[in-house]
mmCIF file of C-alpha atoms in Angstrom:
data_model
loop_
_atom_site.group_PDB
_atom_site.id
_atom_site.type_symbol
_atom_site.label_atom_id
_atom_site.label_comp_id
_atom_site.label_asym_id
_atom_site.label_seq_id
_atom_site.Cartn_x
_atom_site.Cartn_y
_atom_site.Cartn_z
ATOM 1 C CA MET A 1 -81.214 99.944 -38.503
ATOM 2 C CA LEU A 2 -81.139 102.401 -41.080
ATOM 3 C CA ALA A 3 -83.581 103.402 -43.711
ATOM 4 C CA SER A 4 -82.058 103.302 -47.307
ATOM 5 C CA THR A 5 -82.102 106.161 -49.763
ATOM 6 C CA LEU A 6 -83.646 104.407 -52.306
ATOM 7 C CA SER A 7 -83.633 105.422 -56.272
ATOM 8 C CA CYS A 8 -85.416 103.636 -59.149
ATOM 9 C CA ALA A 9 -85.141 103.676 -62.787
ATOM 10 C CA GLN A 10 -85.984 101.652 -65.660
ATOM 11 C CA THR A 11 -83.335 99.856 -67.640
ATOM 12 C CA ASN A 12 -83.791 97.418 -70.501
ATOM 13 C CA GLY A 13 -86.884 95.167 -69.369
ATOM 14 C CA PHE A 14 -85.683 95.811 -65.628
ATOM 15 C CA LYS A 15 -86.876 98.016 -62.932
ATOM 16 C CA LYS A 16 -83.646 99.036 -60.930
ATOM 17 C CA THR A 17 -83.780 100.062 -57.596
ATOM 18 C CA VAL A 18 -80.689 101.208 -55.558
ATOM 19 C CA LEU A 19 -80.618 100.018 -52.180
ATOM 20 C CA SER A 20 -77.179 101.378 -51.360
ATOM 21 C CA ARG A 21 -74.442 102.906 -53.074
ATOM 22 C CA GLU A 22 -72.096 101.917 -50.256
ATOM 23 C CA PHE A 23 -69.784 99.276 -50.666
ATOM 24 C CA LEU A 24 -70.958 96.451 -48.168
ATOM 25 C CA SER A 25 -70.223 93.257 -49.635
ATOM 26 C CA GLU A 26 -69.328 91.357 -52.901
ATOM 27 C CA GLY A 27 -71.531 88.780 -52.194
ATOM 28 C CA VAL A 28 -75.570 88.592 -52.207
ATOM 29 C CA ALA A 29 -78.361 86.409 -51.109
ATOM 30 C CA VAL A 30 -82.060 86.747 -50.223
ATOM 31 C CA ALA A 31 -84.388 85.059 -47.606
ATOM 32 C CA ASP A 32 -87.228 85.971 -45.357
ATOM 33 C CA LEU A 33 -85.140 86.470 -42.359
ATOM 34 C CA ASN A 34 -87.912 87.900 -40.102
ATOM 35 C CA LYS A 35 -90.693 85.221 -41.260
ATOM 36 C CA ASP A 36 -93.131 88.311 -42.444
ATOM 37 C CA GLY A 37 -93.857 86.565 -45.489
ATOM 38 C CA LYS A 38 -91.430 89.197 -47.675
ATOM 39 C CA THR A 39 -88.264 88.035 -49.457
ATOM 40 C CA ASP A 40 -85.338 90.307 -47.873
ATOM 41 C CA ILE A 41 -81.737 91.205 -49.290
ATOM 42 C CA ILE A 42 -78.845 90.256 -47.736
ATOM 43 C CA ALA A 43 -75.142 91.879 -48.426
ATOM 44 C CA GLY A 44 -72.271 90.496 -46.357
ATOM 45 C CA TYR A 45 -73.224 91.267 -42.342
ATOM 46 C CA TYR A 46 -76.116 93.672 -43.835
ATOM 47 C CA TRP A 47 -79.614 92.767 -44.297
ATOM 48 C CA PHE A 48 -82.375 94.827 -46.086
ATOM 49 C CA GLU A 49 -85.968 94.528 -44.834
ATOM 50 C CA ALA A 50 -88.829 94.325 -47.533
ATOM 51 C CA PRO A 51 -90.516 96.136 -48.815
ATOM 52 C CA LYS A 52 -89.055 99.425 -47.894
ATOM 53 C CA TRP A 53 -85.457 98.069 -47.514
ATOM 54 C CA VAL A 54 -84.634 99.231 -44.165
ATOM 55 C CA ARG A 55 -80.926 98.479 -43.555
ATOM 56 C CA HIS A 56 -80.260 96.122 -40.570
ATOM 57 C CA GLU A 57 -76.819 94.735 -39.242
ATOM 58 C CA MET A 58 -76.392 91.448 -38.541
ATOM 59 C CA SER A 59 -72.946 91.890 -36.693
ATOM 60 C CA PRO A 60 -71.177 94.721 -36.115
ATOM 61 C CA ALA A 61 -69.992 96.214 -39.623
ATOM 62 C CA ARG A 62 -68.948 99.130 -41.667
ATOM 63 C CA PRO A 63 -68.941 100.103 -45.248
ATOM 64 C CA PHE A 64 -65.389 99.712 -46.867
ATOM 65 C CA ASP A 65 -63.684 101.936 -49.141
ATOM 66 C CA PRO A 66 -64.107 100.383 -52.709
ATOM 67 C CA ARG A 67 -60.626 102.124 -53.885
ATOM 68 C CA LYS A 68 -58.617 100.940 -51.079
ATOM 69 C CA GLU A 69 -60.286 97.814 -49.734
ATOM 70 C CA TYR A 70 -61.732 94.382 -49.972
ATOM 71 C CA SER A 71 -64.782 93.243 -48.162
ATOM 72 C CA LYS A 72 -65.069 90.721 -45.531
ATOM 73 C CA SER A 73 -67.716 89.157 -47.722
ATOM 74 C CA PHE A 74 -66.971 87.684 -50.945
ATOM 75 C CA LEU A 75 -69.937 85.214 -51.662
ATOM 76 C CA ASN A 76 -73.261 84.809 -49.461
ATOM 77 C CA TYR A 77 -75.895 82.475 -49.546
ATOM 78 C CA ALA A 78 -79.062 81.645 -47.172
ATOM 79 C CA LEU A 79 -79.609 78.466 -45.500
ATOM 80 C CA ASP A 80 -81.606 77.243 -42.542
ATOM 81 C CA VAL A 81 -78.009 75.683 -41.301
ATOM 82 C CA ASN A 82 -79.436 74.110 -38.018
ATOM 83 C CA GLN A 83 -82.810 73.605 -39.192
ATOM 84 C CA ASP A 84 -84.592 75.731 -36.682
ATOM 85 C CA GLY A 85 -87.102 76.818 -38.982
ATOM 86 C CA TRP A 86 -85.491 80.274 -39.575
ATOM 87 C CA ASP A 87 -83.069 80.772 -42.663
ATOM 88 C CA ASP A 88 -79.420 81.792 -41.595
ATOM 89 C CA VAL A 89 -76.797 83.494 -43.811
ATOM 90 C CA VAL A 90 -73.559 81.783 -45.094
ATOM 91 C CA ASN A 91 -70.634 83.845 -45.761
ATOM 92 C CA ILE A 92 -67.704 83.204 -47.510
ATOM 93 C CA ASP A 93 -64.871 85.436 -46.481
ATOM 94 C CA TYR A 94 -61.468 86.267 -48.281
ATOM 95 C CA PRO A 95 -60.115 83.469 -50.300
ATOM 96 C CA GLY A 96 -58.162 80.806 -48.536
ATOM 97 C CA THR A 97 -59.630 81.270 -45.167
ATOM 98 C CA PRO A 98 -62.552 79.555 -43.526
ATOM 99 C CA GLY A 99 -66.049 80.190 -44.082
ATOM 100 C CA TYR A 100 -68.569 80.916 -41.795
ATOM 101 C CA TRP A 101 -72.400 81.415 -41.050
ATOM 102 C CA PHE A 102 -74.505 83.950 -39.017
ATOM 103 C CA GLU A 103 -77.319 82.226 -36.882
ATOM 104 C CA ASN A 104 -80.494 83.880 -37.105
ATOM 105 C CA PRO A 105 -81.647 85.263 -33.720
ATOM 106 C CA LYS A 106 -85.457 84.748 -34.393
ATOM 107 C CA ASN A 107 -86.127 88.596 -34.381
ATOM 108 C CA LYS A 108 -84.345 89.201 -30.901
ATOM 109 C CA LYS A 109 -82.672 92.541 -31.097
ATOM 110 C CA VAL A 110 -79.121 90.916 -30.607
ATOM 111 C CA ALA A 111 -76.248 90.624 -32.736
ATOM 112 C CA TRP A 112 -76.189 87.275 -34.928
ATOM 113 C CA LYS A 113 -74.176 84.491 -33.609
ATOM 114 C CA LYS A 114 -71.021 83.902 -36.069
ATOM 115 C CA HIS A 115 -70.074 80.494 -36.676
ATOM 116 C CA ILE A 116 -67.102 79.054 -38.597
ATOM 117 C CA ILE A 117 -68.033 76.331 -40.971
ATOM 118 C CA ALA A 118 -64.954 74.271 -40.871
ATOM 119 C CA ASP A 119 -61.868 75.677 -39.073
ATOM 120 C CA SER A 120 -59.653 73.211 -40.559
ATOM 121 C CA VAL A 121 -60.691 74.253 -44.076
ATOM 122 C CA GLY A 122 -59.022 77.220 -46.070
ATOM 123 C CA ILE A 123 -61.707 77.635 -48.794
ATOM 124 C CA GLY A 124 -60.214 78.558 -52.138
ATOM 125 C CA ASN A 125 -61.151 79.257 -55.402
ATOM 126 C CA GLU A 126 -62.561 82.418 -55.847
ATOM 127 C CA SER A 127 -65.818 81.261 -57.783
ATOM 128 C CA PRO A 128 -66.911 78.532 -55.404
ATOM 129 C CA GLY A 129 -70.239 76.791 -56.098
ATOM 130 C CA PHE A 130 -73.443 76.617 -53.896
ATOM 131 C CA ILE A 131 -74.659 73.791 -55.254
ATOM 132 C CA ASP A 132 -76.901 70.787 -53.896
ATOM 133 C CA MET A 133 -74.029 67.807 -54.254
ATOM 134 C CA ASP A 134 -75.847 65.159 -52.344
ATOM 135 C CA GLY A 135 -79.572 65.644 -53.405
ATOM 136 C CA ASP A 136 -81.153 66.419 -50.378
ATOM 137 C CA GLY A 137 -82.590 69.658 -51.464
ATOM 138 C CA ARG A 138 -80.114 71.718 -49.230
ATOM 139 C CA LYS A 139 -77.051 73.666 -50.947
ATOM 140 C CA ASP A 140 -73.602 72.426 -50.089
ATOM 141 C CA ILE A 141 -70.168 74.330 -50.896
ATOM 142 C CA LEU A 142 -67.988 72.973 -54.018
ATOM 143 C CA CYS A 143 -64.622 74.551 -53.819
ATOM 144 C CA SER A 144 -60.954 73.574 -52.896
ATOM 145 C CA ASP A 145 -59.227 72.946 -49.795
ATOM 146 C CA VAL A 146 -56.209 75.336 -49.828
ATOM 147 C CA LYS A 147 -54.264 73.615 -47.115
ATOM 148 C CA LYS A 148 -54.290 70.113 -48.716
ATOM 149 C CA LYS A 149 -54.743 71.444 -52.102
ATOM 150 C CA GLN A 150 -57.883 69.247 -52.911
ATOM 151 C CA ILE A 151 -61.130 69.756 -54.706
ATOM 152 C CA ILE A 152 -63.841 69.316 -52.130
ATOM 153 C CA TRP A 153 -67.266 69.845 -51.231
ATOM 154 C CA LEU A 154 -68.293 70.840 -47.806
ATOM 155 C CA GLN A 155 -71.841 69.244 -46.918
ATOM 156 C CA ALA A 156 -74.473 71.348 -45.307
ATOM 157 C CA PRO A 157 -75.579 69.722 -41.598
ATOM 158 C CA GLN A 158 -78.056 67.250 -42.156
ATOM 159 C CA LYS A 159 -80.061 66.908 -39.068
ATOM 160 C CA LYS A 160 -82.052 69.462 -36.883
ATOM 161 C CA GLY A 161 -79.754 70.898 -34.695
ATOM 162 C CA ASP A 162 -76.879 69.614 -36.111
ATOM 163 C CA THR A 163 -73.894 72.453 -37.422
ATOM 164 C CA VAL A 164 -71.354 70.261 -38.222
ATOM 165 C CA TRP A 165 -70.330 70.823 -42.203
ATOM 166 C CA LYS A 166 -68.546 67.692 -43.206
ATOM 167 C CA LYS A 167 -65.611 67.777 -45.804
ATOM 168 C CA HIS A 168 -65.757 65.453 -48.461
ATOM 169 C CA ALA A 169 -62.828 65.248 -50.988
ATOM 170 C CA ILE A 170 -63.368 64.468 -54.495
ATOM 171 C CA SER A 171 -59.207 64.412 -55.501
ATOM 172 C CA THR A 172 -56.465 63.523 -54.116
ATOM 173 C CA GLU A 173 -54.084 65.998 -52.809
ATOM 174 C CA ASN A 174 -51.952 68.665 -54.526
ATOM 175 C CA VAL A 175 -54.088 68.789 -57.598
ATOM 176 C CA ALA A 176 -54.684 71.390 -59.948
ATOM 177 C CA GLY A 177 -57.388 74.252 -59.163
ATOM 178 C CA THR A 178 -56.599 74.194 -55.972
ATOM 179 C CA ASP A 179 -54.530 77.489 -55.310
ATOM 180 C CA ARG A 180 -55.907 80.278 -53.127
ATOM 181 C CA PHE A 181 -56.800 82.553 -55.873
ATOM 182 C CA SER A 182 -57.686 79.797 -58.449
ATOM 183 C CA HIS A 183 -60.644 80.966 -60.584
ATOM 184 C CA GLY A 184 -63.442 78.917 -62.132
ATOM 185 C CA ILE A 185 -65.122 75.773 -61.233
ATOM 186 C CA GLY A 186 -68.483 74.105 -62.280
ATOM 187 C CA TYR A 187 -70.337 71.264 -61.994
ATOM 188 C CA GLY A 188 -72.343 69.177 -64.511
ATOM 189 C CA ASP A 189 -72.352 65.952 -66.845
ATOM 190 C CA ILE A 190 -69.510 66.260 -69.304
ATOM 191 C CA ASN A 191 -69.081 62.527 -70.429
ATOM 192 C CA HIS A 192 -72.762 61.980 -70.689
ATOM 193 C CA ASP A 193 -72.733 58.811 -68.216
ATOM 194 C CA GLY A 194 -75.714 60.354 -65.816
ATOM 195 C CA ILE A 195 -72.995 61.713 -63.319
ATOM 196 C CA LYS A 196 -71.998 65.022 -62.721
ATOM 197 C CA ASP A 197 -68.437 65.961 -63.095
ATOM 198 C CA VAL A 198 -66.392 68.975 -61.769
ATOM 199 C CA VAL A 199 -64.752 71.180 -64.140
ATOM 200 C CA ILE A 200 -62.177 73.911 -63.852
ATOM 201 C CA THR A 201 -60.141 75.663 -66.250
ATOM 202 C CA THR A 202 -57.461 73.117 -67.067
ATOM 203 C CA GLY A 203 -59.572 70.175 -67.196
ATOM 204 C CA TRP A 204 -62.565 68.166 -65.521
ATOM 205 C CA TYR A 205 -62.690 65.626 -62.926
ATOM 206 C CA GLU A 206 -64.976 62.769 -63.806
ATOM 207 C CA GLY A 207 -67.677 62.019 -61.557
ATOM 208 C CA LYS A 208 -68.121 59.102 -59.407
ATOM 209 C CA ALA A 209 -71.414 57.689 -57.763
ATOM 210 C CA ASP A 210 -69.128 57.875 -54.620
ATOM 211 C CA LYS A 211 -68.874 61.770 -54.302
ATOM 212 C CA SER A 212 -66.705 61.210 -51.236
ATOM 213 C CA SER A 213 -64.024 58.583 -52.756
ATOM 214 C CA GLY A 214 -61.464 61.204 -53.053
ATOM 215 C CA ASP A 215 -60.064 59.733 -56.448
ATOM 216 C CA TRP A 216 -61.847 61.158 -59.302
ATOM 217 C CA THR A 217 -60.006 60.860 -62.403
ATOM 218 C CA PHE A 218 -58.754 64.206 -63.789
ATOM 219 C CA HIS A 219 -58.742 64.758 -67.656
ATOM 220 C CA PRO A 220 -56.642 67.527 -69.043
ATOM 221 C CA ALA A 221 -58.219 70.384 -71.375
ATOM 222 C CA ASP A 222 -57.837 73.661 -72.033
ATOM 223 C CA LEU A 223 -61.309 75.658 -70.760
ATOM 224 C CA GLY A 224 -59.500 78.888 -70.780
ATOM 225 C CA GLU A 225 -58.179 81.505 -68.430
ATOM 226 C CA PRO A 226 -58.921 82.255 -64.803
ATOM 227 C CA CYS A 227 -62.848 82.752 -65.086
ATOM 228 C CA SER A 228 -65.990 83.149 -62.907
ATOM 229 C CA HIS A 229 -68.591 80.502 -62.073
ATOM 230 C CA MET A 230 -68.329 77.800 -65.262
ATOM 231 C CA GLN A 231 -71.865 76.758 -66.675
ATOM 232 C CA ILE A 232 -72.231 73.385 -68.377
ATOM 233 C CA LEU A 233 -75.063 73.065 -70.935
ATOM 234 C CA ASP A 234 -75.597 72.095 -74.362
ATOM 235 C CA VAL A 235 -75.165 75.342 -76.359
ATOM 236 C CA ASN A 236 -75.614 73.992 -79.834
ATOM 237 C CA ALA A 237 -78.083 71.183 -79.338
ATOM 238 C CA ASP A 238 -75.540 68.451 -80.634
ATOM 239 C CA GLY A 239 -76.428 66.074 -77.623
ATOM 240 C CA LYS A 240 -72.837 67.102 -75.791
ATOM 241 C CA ASN A 241 -72.607 69.301 -72.735
ATOM 242 C CA ASP A 242 -70.446 72.376 -73.267
ATOM 243 C CA VAL A 243 -69.084 74.989 -71.128
ATOM 244 C CA VAL A 244 -69.645 78.629 -70.816
ATOM 245 C CA ALA A 245 -67.119 80.957 -68.910
ATOM 246 C CA ALA A 246 -66.161 84.483 -68.787
ATOM 247 C CA SER A 247 -62.913 86.053 -67.745
ATOM 248 C CA ALA A 248 -62.440 86.999 -63.981
ATOM 249 C CA HIS A 249 -60.003 90.015 -64.594
ATOM 250 C CA LYS A 250 -59.680 90.359 -68.561
ATOM 251 C CA LEU A 251 -61.832 90.906 -71.378
ATOM 252 C CA GLY A 252 -64.440 87.954 -72.883
ATOM 253 C CA VAL A 253 -67.156 85.477 -72.419
ATOM 254 C CA TRP A 254 -66.735 82.087 -74.318
ATOM 255 C CA TRP A 255 -68.473 78.826 -74.837
ATOM 256 C CA TYR A 256 -66.098 76.125 -75.097
ATOM 257 C CA GLU A 257 -67.683 73.504 -77.486
ATOM 258 C CA GLN A 258 -67.268 69.792 -76.684
ATOM 259 C CA ILE A 259 -65.644 67.840 -79.358
ATOM 260 C CA SER A 260 -64.271 64.464 -79.864
ATOM 261 C CA GLU A 261 -60.530 64.100 -80.965
ATOM 262 C CA ASN A 262 -58.828 60.930 -81.612
ATOM 263 C CA GLY A 263 -61.773 59.226 -79.249
ATOM 264 C CA LYS A 264 -61.209 61.728 -76.503
ATOM 265 C CA ILE A 265 -63.220 64.584 -75.430
ATOM 266 C CA ASN A 266 -61.737 67.946 -75.963
ATOM 267 C CA PHE A 267 -63.092 71.555 -76.304
ATOM 268 C CA LYS A 268 -63.281 74.066 -78.981
ATOM 269 C CA ARG A 269 -63.377 77.853 -77.925
ATOM 270 C CA HIS A 270 -65.808 80.514 -79.501
ATOM 271 C CA LEU A 271 -65.767 84.077 -78.411
ATOM 272 C CA MET A 272 -69.403 85.245 -77.236
ATOM 273 C CA SER A 273 -68.533 88.832 -76.261
ATOM 274 C CA GLU A 274 -66.040 91.584 -75.355
ATOM 275 C CA THR A 275 -68.537 93.815 -74.270
ATOM 276 C CA THR A 276 -66.778 94.339 -70.881
ATOM 277 C CA SER A 277 -64.124 92.994 -68.657
ATOM 278 C CA GLN A 278 -64.117 91.488 -65.218
ATOM 279 C CA THR A 279 -66.943 89.506 -65.453
ATOM 280 C CA HIS A 280 -66.141 87.803 -62.112
ATOM 281 C CA SER A 281 -69.768 86.040 -61.426
ATOM 282 C CA SER A 282 -72.094 84.173 -63.366
ATOM 283 C CA ILE A 283 -75.787 82.400 -62.681
ATOM 284 C CA MET A 284 -78.375 80.621 -64.803
ATOM 285 C CA ALA A 285 -81.695 81.307 -64.716
ATOM 286 C CA ASP A 286 -84.918 81.415 -67.245
ATOM 287 C CA LEU A 287 -85.235 85.484 -67.218
ATOM 288 C CA ASN A 288 -87.757 85.419 -70.439
ATOM 289 C CA GLY A 289 -89.906 82.897 -69.486
ATOM 290 C CA ASP A 290 -89.254 80.384 -72.216
ATOM 291 C CA GLY A 291 -88.433 77.356 -70.419
ATOM 292 C CA LYS A 292 -84.714 77.686 -70.965
ATOM 293 C CA GLU A 293 -82.211 79.089 -68.577
ATOM 294 C CA GLU A 294 -80.333 81.944 -69.920
ATOM 295 C CA TYR A 295 -76.532 82.864 -68.759
ATOM 296 C CA ILE A 296 -76.309 86.377 -66.673
ATOM 297 C CA THR A 297 -72.908 88.066 -65.970
ATOM 298 C CA GLY A 298 -71.478 91.230 -65.263
ATOM 299 C CA LYS A 299 -68.801 93.575 -64.604
ATOM 300 C CA ARG A 300 -67.137 93.338 -61.102
ATOM 301 C CA PHE A 301 -66.799 97.009 -60.699
ATOM 302 C CA LEU A 302 -63.318 98.115 -59.194
ATOM 303 C CA ALA A 303 -62.307 94.468 -58.797
ATOM 304 C CA HIS A 304 -58.728 95.375 -57.983
ATOM 305 C CA ASN A 305 -59.574 98.708 -56.245
ATOM 306 C CA GLY A 306 -58.780 100.319 -59.510
ATOM 307 C CA ASN A 307 -55.480 99.029 -60.187
ATOM 308 C CA ASP A 308 -56.297 96.923 -63.445
ATOM 309 C CA ALA A 309 -56.739 98.595 -66.798
ATOM 310 C CA GLY A 310 -60.502 99.053 -67.361
ATOM 311 C CA ASP A 311 -61.151 98.379 -63.608
ATOM 312 C CA ASP A 312 -63.572 101.402 -63.196
ATOM 313 C CA ASP A 313 -65.342 101.213 -66.556
ATOM 314 C CA ALA A 314 -68.832 101.076 -66.692
ATOM 315 C CA PRO A 315 -70.355 98.344 -64.518
ATOM 316 C CA LEU A 316 -72.394 96.647 -67.097
ATOM 317 C CA ILE A 317 -74.674 93.600 -66.327
ATOM 318 C CA MET A 318 -76.067 91.332 -69.514
ATOM 319 C CA TRP A 319 -77.481 88.292 -70.229
ATOM 320 C CA PHE A 320 -77.248 85.913 -72.965
ATOM 321 C CA GLU A 321 -80.255 84.055 -74.678
ATOM 322 C CA PHE A 322 -79.108 80.584 -76.152
ATOM 323 C CA THR A 323 -80.536 79.785 -79.735
ATOM 324 C CA PRO A 324 -79.430 76.305 -80.480
ATOM 325 C CA GLU A 325 -81.500 76.146 -83.611
ATOM 326 C CA LYS A 326 -79.228 78.773 -85.213
ATOM 327 C CA ALA A 327 -75.385 79.667 -84.956
ATOM 328 C CA PRO A 328 -73.809 81.628 -83.374
ATOM 329 C CA TYR A 329 -76.393 79.765 -80.827
ATOM 330 C CA TYR A 330 -76.797 82.949 -78.569
ATOM 331 C CA LYS A 331 -77.914 86.680 -78.416
ATOM 332 C CA GLU A 332 -76.394 89.069 -76.209
ATOM 333 C CA HIS A 333 -78.490 91.557 -74.023
ATOM 334 C CA LEU A 334 -77.477 94.439 -71.903
ATOM 335 C CA ILE A 335 -79.186 94.929 -68.744
ATOM 336 C CA ASP A 336 -77.803 98.182 -66.957
ATOM 337 C CA SER A 337 -74.455 100.130 -67.190
ATOM 338 C CA ASP A 338 -74.494 101.394 -63.902
ATOM 339 C CA SER A 339 -74.740 98.231 -61.202
ATOM 340 C CA GLY A 340 -72.439 95.254 -62.447
ATOM 341 C CA ALA A 341 -71.815 92.106 -60.425
ATOM 342 C CA GLY A 342 -69.859 91.000 -57.230
ATOM 343 C CA LEU A 343 -68.549 87.680 -56.700
ATOM 344 C CA ASN A 344 -72.038 85.853 -56.802
ATOM 345 C CA LEU A 345 -75.265 86.874 -58.236
ATOM 346 C CA GLU A 346 -78.736 85.828 -56.833
ATOM 347 C CA VAL A 347 -81.996 85.323 -58.801
ATOM 348 C CA PHE A 348 -85.566 85.234 -57.045
ATOM 349 C CA ASP A 349 -88.950 86.270 -58.042
ATOM 350 C CA MET A 350 -89.231 89.005 -55.297
ATOM 351 C CA ASN A 351 -92.417 90.618 -56.132
ATOM 352 C CA LYS A 352 -94.502 87.317 -56.758
ATOM 353 C CA ASP A 353 -95.388 88.501 -60.326
ATOM 354 C CA GLY A 354 -93.797 84.814 -61.675
ATOM 355 C CA LYS A 355 -90.637 86.371 -63.252
ATOM 356 C CA LEU A 356 -87.154 85.986 -61.535
ATOM 357 C CA ASP A 357 -85.507 89.027 -60.723
ATOM 358 C CA ILE A 358 -81.533 89.739 -60.232
ATOM 359 C CA ILE A 359 -80.257 91.046 -57.118
ATOM 360 C CA ILE A 360 -76.410 92.385 -56.777
ATOM 361 C CA SER A 361 -74.198 93.638 -54.357
ATOM 362 C CA ASN A 362 -70.694 94.876 -55.114
ATOM 363 C CA LYS A 363 -68.096 97.864 -54.729
ATOM 364 C CA ASN A 364 -71.058 99.903 -56.740
ATOM 365 C CA GLY A 365 -73.589 99.323 -54.112
ATOM 366 C CA VAL A 366 -76.646 97.002 -53.666
ATOM 367 C CA PHE A 367 -79.238 96.610 -56.233
ATOM 368 C CA LEU A 368 -82.515 94.658 -57.107
ATOM 369 C CA LEU A 369 -83.512 94.460 -60.851
ATOM 370 C CA GLU A 370 -87.045 93.468 -61.338
ATOM 371 C CA ASN A 371 -87.651 91.664 -64.379
ATOM 372 C CA GLU A 372 -90.268 93.143 -66.931
ATOM 373 C CA LEU A 373 -89.682 91.215 -69.688
#
């Protein structure tokens, strides 16, 4: 174990704690891994033990060089996979490769056992969703299978002791949005029929009650360039769900207003922000306690190791408050200019004060932003 060198600062309504300045992971998650009643922070192969943020390895690991390497951990989330009462860690590796999960050793001083999630599936899309697809209270993985070029979801194991992730296809093979490095996917009810649909940048797959039918109808639409996680919500309170998306590697955050053209659903693009580029992850959460969720995103620092224009600009993180009663329907708020975002953000009430905090891991380090709004 390694004691972290911590630093704290106040930043626009948040208290920032720097757990590490090393590049450990682009993914992050939280869970009480040692069952001491305190929520720990997970960054790739490492976890930081609350409350002093002592660093532990789950498996032999090392920091990465942010200007030369990608990590072996693109996205993380915590889940008691085998339902033994101890949270495990799910890790999405480099795009197009199988995902895996680390089995919690229940406080034994041993390396965590690593299990492949589905060795026949190369998990595609750089913004897979951790979503409860079947309504059982456990997060599944919405992504693509790059081998068969299908939109799929991987169902978390259902029974105690079971460790098999079942693949469910919603599309036929060789469809749009299924390349190894595709960007952008979302899940929400576009056509207001009570069944959630899957959204990608080139359109949307119309949901069916049977989430394993493999034949969801695709509706082409222009929902922008390669982006991070696509969020589906009614931005302007007109009763129709819109799509909010941010450019993964260029400049811009937009909302796509759902409109009707010739009796069909289409979308009209509205620019929200050009504050920073490479907003490669997003999440929805109620930060200000008004009962409505806000949109949180930030710059993926050195996304391509410093080889893109603006790649090493200041790593900003910001949130957008939606104001459906008055155009332009949103307000942008800067949180911090020296943290940024990785491939997925996490929100959780870490200090049990009733407010959701933000947790980040990326090439700039590992950060906890405690909400003081």
